[in-house]
Amino acid sequence: MRDRALAVGCAVIEVDADPEITAQPTTNPGVPLRADRLAYVMFTSGSTGVPKGVAVTHGNIVALVADHRWRNGNHDRVLFHSPHAFDAATYEIWVPLLSGGRVVLAPGELDARGLARLVSAHGVTAVFITTALFNLFAEEAPDCFAGLREVWTGGEAASLKAFEQVLAHCPGTEVVHVYGPTETTTFATCRPMAEGSGAAPIGRPMDNMRGYVLDEHLTPVPPGCPVSCTWPVPVWRAATSVGRG
C-alpha cells in the first residue's frame, strides 16, 4: 500500500521506521481522557448518501454501552465478526468488555454453519448481523441461530419472512430489529420481533436517544398524525436524531 499511497500524493508514515516516532518513550504519556474526545472517525455515506466522516467520542460509546438492554445477561459473550472499520464493531467490542463480558473472535468470514459451530463451541450468547446476511442465513439454515440468546439485525429494509423463519426454528432466541445510522453511534432504535407480528417496525429509541418522525419537508410530525411513505424517503432516513454522536 505504501507505493500506491505515494502515487496518489498521500503522506506515508512508517511507524516502525520513522526516527521521530521510534525515539518516543514507550511509557504511558499520561494524556488526560475526556468524554468529549474522539474515539474514532468513520467514513460513511450515512443517511445522506454523501460520503463524510462521522466523529464518535468516548462519551458516545459509553452512552451506547449504558443502555439497559445489555444488562440482561444475554450479551455476556458477543461474537466479533464485523470489520473493525464497520460501526457494528463498536457494539461487538465495547458492549461486552465494558459490561464484564467476553468477546468471541470469529476466525474468518462468517457463514451459517460457521456461526452455529461458534455458538456451540464457545457459548456465544449474542450476535449482530446485517440485514442482508440475516436474510441469507434465514433462507439457507434458519436454525443456525439456535443457542443464541439474542440476535440483533438491521441496516436495510427488513424481510418479515426471514424473521418468521428464524423465530420458528429458534424458539429460545430473541430476534431484535434494530435501526441506526453511523451518526448515532451504531444503534438508535430497536424492536424485539415475535411470530405473527405482521410487520417489522424499527421500534422505539434506545436509552440516551430521541426519535423524531418527519414529513417530506423534514418537519416534525405532531403525535397522532398519520404519515405514509415508501422506502427510501427522507422520512425514513431522518427518523432518528443524533443523540449519541
Tab-separated table of C-alpha atoms in Angstrom:
chain	number	residue	atom	x	y	z
A	1	MET	CA	0.000	0.000	0.000
A	2	ARG	CA	2.952	2.342	0.574
A	3	ASP	CA	3.796	2.855	-3.093
A	4	ARG	CA	0.150	3.138	-4.080
A	5	ALA	CA	-0.398	5.798	-1.432
A	6	LEU	CA	2.638	7.772	-2.559
A	7	ALA	CA	1.492	7.532	-6.181
A	8	VAL	CA	-1.702	9.434	-5.406
A	9	GLY	CA	0.045	12.033	-3.263
A	10	CYS	CA	-0.757	10.710	0.218
A	11	ALA	CA	1.706	11.255	3.046
A	12	VAL	CA	3.019	7.959	4.427
A	13	ILE	CA	4.208	7.453	7.998
A	14	GLU	CA	6.107	4.231	8.577
A	15	VAL	CA	5.634	3.641	12.267
A	16	ASP	CA	8.485	1.133	12.622
A	17	ALA	CA	10.977	3.212	10.639
A	18	ASP	CA	10.199	6.851	11.383
A	19	PRO	CA	13.044	8.101	13.640
A	20	GLU	CA	10.869	10.688	15.350
A	21	ILE	CA	8.316	8.053	16.322
A	22	THR	CA	10.794	5.374	17.365
A	23	ALA	CA	12.560	7.915	19.612
A	24	GLN	CA	9.406	8.458	21.664
A	25	PRO	CA	9.148	6.782	25.088
A	26	THR	CA	7.073	3.618	25.364
A	27	THR	CA	5.636	4.572	28.740
A	28	ASN	CA	2.102	5.870	29.260
A	29	PRO	CA	2.143	9.509	28.067
A	30	GLY	CA	-0.413	10.446	30.692
A	31	VAL	CA	-2.688	12.293	28.277
A	32	PRO	CA	-5.968	13.028	30.082
A	33	LEU	CA	-9.032	11.428	28.526
A	34	ARG	CA	-12.319	13.284	28.444
A	35	ALA	CA	-15.713	12.069	27.317
A	36	ASP	CA	-15.829	14.657	24.517
A	37	ARG	CA	-12.567	13.496	22.923
A	38	LEU	CA	-12.678	11.425	19.770
A	39	ALA	CA	-12.599	7.652	19.920
A	40	TYR	CA	-12.695	7.230	16.143
A	41	VAL	CA	-13.729	8.841	12.858
A	42	MET	CA	-15.659	6.585	10.484
A	43	PHE	CA	-16.265	7.441	6.855
A	44	THR	CA	-19.708	6.507	5.573
A	45	SER	CA	-22.476	7.646	3.268
A	46	GLY	CA	-24.735	7.539	6.311
A	47	SER	CA	-28.258	8.872	5.947
A	48	THR	CA	-27.422	11.494	3.314
A	49	GLY	CA	-25.891	9.394	0.548
A	50	VAL	CA	-22.867	11.712	0.505
A	51	PRO	CA	-19.568	10.304	1.871
A	52	LYS	CA	-18.432	12.040	5.028
A	53	GLY	CA	-16.541	11.452	8.237
A	54	VAL	CA	-18.568	10.744	11.383
A	55	ALA	CA	-16.792	11.743	14.598
A	56	VAL	CA	-17.623	9.488	17.547
A	57	THR	CA	-16.447	10.373	21.032
A	58	HIS	CA	-15.661	8.209	24.041
A	59	GLY	CA	-18.824	9.585	25.634
A	60	ASN	CA	-20.894	8.434	22.660
A	61	ILE	CA	-19.621	4.876	23.057
A	62	VAL	CA	-20.239	4.860	26.807
A	63	ALA	CA	-23.780	6.124	26.176
A	64	LEU	CA	-24.382	3.160	23.858
A	65	VAL	CA	-22.938	0.699	26.364
A	66	ALA	CA	-25.074	2.175	29.160
A	67	ASP	CA	-28.314	1.036	27.516
A	68	HIS	CA	-30.294	-1.194	29.888
A	69	ARG	CA	-30.898	-3.783	27.155
A	70	TRP	CA	-27.352	-5.099	27.529
A	71	ARG	CA	-27.830	-5.821	31.248
A	72	ASN	CA	-29.968	-8.962	30.975
A	73	GLY	CA	-27.060	-11.406	30.683
A	74	ASN	CA	-27.787	-12.105	27.025
A	75	HIS	CA	-24.753	-10.137	25.846
A	76	ASP	CA	-22.138	-11.769	28.066
A	77	ARG	CA	-20.398	-13.430	25.094
A	78	VAL	CA	-20.692	-11.399	21.906
A	79	LEU	CA	-19.350	-12.570	18.554
A	80	PHE	CA	-16.880	-10.152	16.951
A	81	HIS	CA	-17.080	-10.840	13.216
A	82	SER	CA	-17.535	-7.377	11.667
A	83	PRO	CA	-14.626	-5.461	10.112
A	84	HIS	CA	-13.200	-3.121	12.734
A	85	ALA	CA	-13.888	-0.209	10.352
A	86	PHE	CA	-17.636	-1.011	10.430
A	87	ASP	CA	-19.574	0.657	13.243
A	88	ALA	CA	-21.142	-2.659	14.316
A	89	ALA	CA	-17.724	-3.452	15.795
A	90	THR	CA	-18.403	-0.763	18.404
A	91	TYR	CA	-21.188	-2.936	19.793
A	92	GLU	CA	-19.283	-6.184	19.341
A	93	ILE	CA	-16.234	-4.985	21.279
A	94	TRP	CA	-17.332	-2.450	23.856
A	95	VAL	CA	-20.736	-3.692	24.974
A	96	PRO	CA	-19.325	-6.963	26.353
A	97	LEU	CA	-15.953	-5.603	27.524
A	98	LEU	CA	-17.397	-2.635	29.414
A	99	SER	CA	-20.101	-4.838	30.913
A	100	GLY	CA	-17.865	-7.558	32.336
A	101	GLY	CA	-18.456	-9.937	29.423
A	102	ARG	CA	-16.279	-11.531	26.759
A	103	VAL	CA	-15.614	-11.012	23.065
A	104	VAL	CA	-15.500	-14.158	20.928
A	105	LEU	CA	-13.436	-13.605	17.784
A	106	ALA	CA	-14.669	-15.206	14.571
A	107	PRO	CA	-11.747	-16.887	12.759
A	108	GLY	CA	-12.707	-15.520	9.338
A	109	GLU	CA	-15.666	-14.844	7.101
A	110	LEU	CA	-18.902	-15.969	8.671
A	111	ASP	CA	-21.358	-18.410	7.127
A	112	ALA	CA	-24.461	-20.009	8.603
A	113	ARG	CA	-22.877	-23.279	9.687
A	114	GLY	CA	-19.777	-21.494	10.911
A	115	LEU	CA	-21.971	-19.382	13.158
A	116	ALA	CA	-23.646	-22.481	14.564
A	117	ARG	CA	-20.249	-24.035	15.315
A	118	LEU	CA	-19.024	-20.914	17.118
A	119	VAL	CA	-22.169	-20.752	19.232
A	120	SER	CA	-21.791	-24.398	20.196
A	121	ALA	CA	-18.023	-24.362	20.806
A	122	HIS	CA	-17.659	-21.016	22.583
A	123	GLY	CA	-21.044	-20.371	24.156
A	124	VAL	CA	-21.727	-17.223	22.130
A	125	THR	CA	-24.834	-15.587	23.567
A	126	ALA	CA	-25.458	-12.679	21.181
A	127	VAL	CA	-24.616	-11.509	17.686
A	128	PHE	CA	-25.327	-8.556	15.445
A	129	ILE	CA	-25.726	-9.412	11.775
A	130	THR	CA	-26.572	-7.165	8.853
A	131	THR	CA	-29.987	-7.482	7.261
A	132	ALA	CA	-28.579	-8.916	4.027
A	133	LEU	CA	-26.644	-11.633	5.847
A	134	PHE	CA	-29.552	-12.337	8.184
A	135	ASN	CA	-31.867	-12.835	5.204
A	136	LEU	CA	-29.345	-15.182	3.576
A	137	PHE	CA	-28.845	-17.267	6.730
A	138	ALA	CA	-32.607	-17.413	7.300
A	139	GLU	CA	-33.041	-18.853	3.825
A	140	GLU	CA	-30.112	-21.289	3.903
A	141	ALA	CA	-30.185	-22.507	7.516
A	142	PRO	CA	-32.639	-20.686	9.793
A	143	ASP	CA	-31.691	-22.953	12.700
A	144	CYS	CA	-28.105	-21.640	12.685
A	145	PHE	CA	-29.118	-19.053	15.311
A	146	ALA	CA	-30.298	-21.712	17.766
A	147	GLY	CA	-28.428	-21.471	21.070
A	148	LEU	CA	-28.052	-17.701	20.876
A	149	ARG	CA	-29.988	-15.719	23.440
A	150	GLU	CA	-30.354	-12.669	21.206
A	151	VAL	CA	-29.815	-11.832	17.534
A	152	TRP	CA	-29.780	-8.166	16.541
A	153	THR	CA	-30.141	-7.345	12.867
A	154	GLY	CA	-30.594	-4.202	10.793
A	155	GLY	CA	-29.145	-1.939	8.150
A	156	GLU	CA	-31.675	-2.277	5.332
A	157	ALA	CA	-35.401	-2.780	4.801
A	158	ALA	CA	-36.199	-5.932	6.731
A	159	SER	CA	-37.688	-9.176	5.409
A	160	LEU	CA	-40.652	-10.245	7.519
A	161	LYS	CA	-40.355	-13.743	6.028
A	162	ALA	CA	-36.765	-14.031	7.296
A	163	PHE	CA	-37.845	-13.066	10.816
A	164	GLU	CA	-40.644	-15.612	10.757
A	165	GLN	CA	-38.313	-18.395	9.580
A	166	VAL	CA	-35.717	-17.755	12.277
A	167	LEU	CA	-38.288	-17.394	15.061
A	168	ALA	CA	-39.947	-20.649	14.033
A	169	HIS	CA	-36.651	-22.601	14.024
A	170	CYS	CA	-35.111	-20.931	17.105
A	171	PRO	CA	-37.882	-20.605	19.714
A	172	GLY	CA	-35.426	-19.842	22.520
A	173	THR	CA	-33.744	-16.960	20.679
A	174	GLU	CA	-34.951	-13.366	20.803
A	175	VAL	CA	-34.623	-11.565	17.472
A	176	VAL	CA	-34.364	-7.776	17.626
A	177	HIS	CA	-34.862	-5.494	14.645
A	178	VAL	CA	-32.515	-2.542	15.045
A	179	TYR	CA	-32.073	0.723	13.164
A	180	GLY	CA	-29.470	3.444	13.359
A	181	PRO	CA	-27.153	5.356	11.053
A	182	THR	CA	-23.467	5.640	11.901
A	183	GLU	CA	-24.072	9.181	13.113
A	184	THR	CA	-25.978	7.847	16.123
A	185	THR	CA	-23.168	5.519	17.255
A	186	THR	CA	-24.281	2.187	15.807
A	187	PHE	CA	-27.885	1.795	17.045
A	188	ALA	CA	-30.715	4.286	17.581
A	189	THR	CA	-33.987	2.340	17.791
A	190	CYS	CA	-34.883	-1.305	18.303
A	191	ARG	CA	-37.857	-3.653	18.449
A	192	PRO	CA	-37.976	-7.310	19.586
A	193	MET	CA	-39.802	-9.357	16.966
A	194	ALA	CA	-42.433	-12.030	17.552
A	195	GLU	CA	-44.083	-14.645	15.354
A	196	GLY	CA	-47.196	-13.381	13.652
A	197	SER	CA	-46.325	-9.714	14.206
A	198	GLY	CA	-47.248	-8.931	10.604
A	199	ALA	CA	-44.723	-6.090	10.326
A	200	ALA	CA	-41.093	-5.234	11.020
A	201	PRO	CA	-41.063	-1.738	12.577
A	202	ILE	CA	-37.820	-0.025	13.521
A	203	GLY	CA	-39.046	0.252	17.107
A	204	ARG	CA	-38.568	2.925	19.723
A	205	PRO	CA	-35.491	4.950	20.726
A	206	MET	CA	-32.896	3.269	22.881
A	207	ASP	CA	-31.586	4.822	26.082
A	208	ASN	CA	-29.861	8.203	25.654
A	209	MET	CA	-31.589	8.645	22.291
A	210	ARG	CA	-34.523	10.604	20.919
A	211	GLY	CA	-36.620	9.688	17.898
A	212	TYR	CA	-38.381	12.083	15.540
A	213	VAL	CA	-40.872	11.401	12.764
A	214	LEU	CA	-40.548	13.925	9.931
A	215	ASP	CA	-42.711	14.650	6.924
A	216	GLU	CA	-41.497	15.001	3.338
A	217	HIS	CA	-40.328	18.531	4.151
A	218	LEU	CA	-38.264	17.276	7.114
A	219	THR	CA	-40.673	18.966	9.501
A	220	PRO	CA	-41.548	17.193	12.782
A	221	VAL	CA	-44.946	15.483	12.627
A	222	PRO	CA	-47.247	16.050	15.656
A	223	PRO	CA	-48.220	12.972	17.707
A	224	GLY	CA	-51.185	11.102	16.288
A	225	CYS	CA	-50.830	12.362	12.720
A	226	PRO	CA	-50.598	9.598	10.076
A	227	VAL	CA	-47.548	9.561	7.812
A	228	SER	CA	-47.399	7.446	4.691
A	229	CYS	CA	-44.105	6.710	2.989
A	230	THR	CA	-42.299	4.139	0.892
A	231	TRP	CA	-38.672	3.044	1.152
A	232	PRO	CA	-36.458	5.022	0.772
A	233	VAL	CA	-37.631	8.566	1.522
A	234	PRO	CA	-36.412	11.378	3.809
A	235	VAL	CA	-38.997	10.380	6.456
A	236	TRP	CA	-37.168	7.068	6.968
A	237	ARG	CA	-33.654	8.416	6.580
A	238	ALA	CA	-34.208	11.174	9.107
A	239	ALA	CA	-36.288	9.168	11.535
A	240	THR	CA	-33.816	9.476	14.390
A	241	SER	CA	-31.859	12.327	15.849
A	242	VAL	CA	-28.198	12.396	16.671
A	243	GLY	CA	-28.422	11.556	20.335
A	244	ARG	CA	-25.036	9.904	20.829
A	245	GLY	CA	-22.831	11.057	18.001
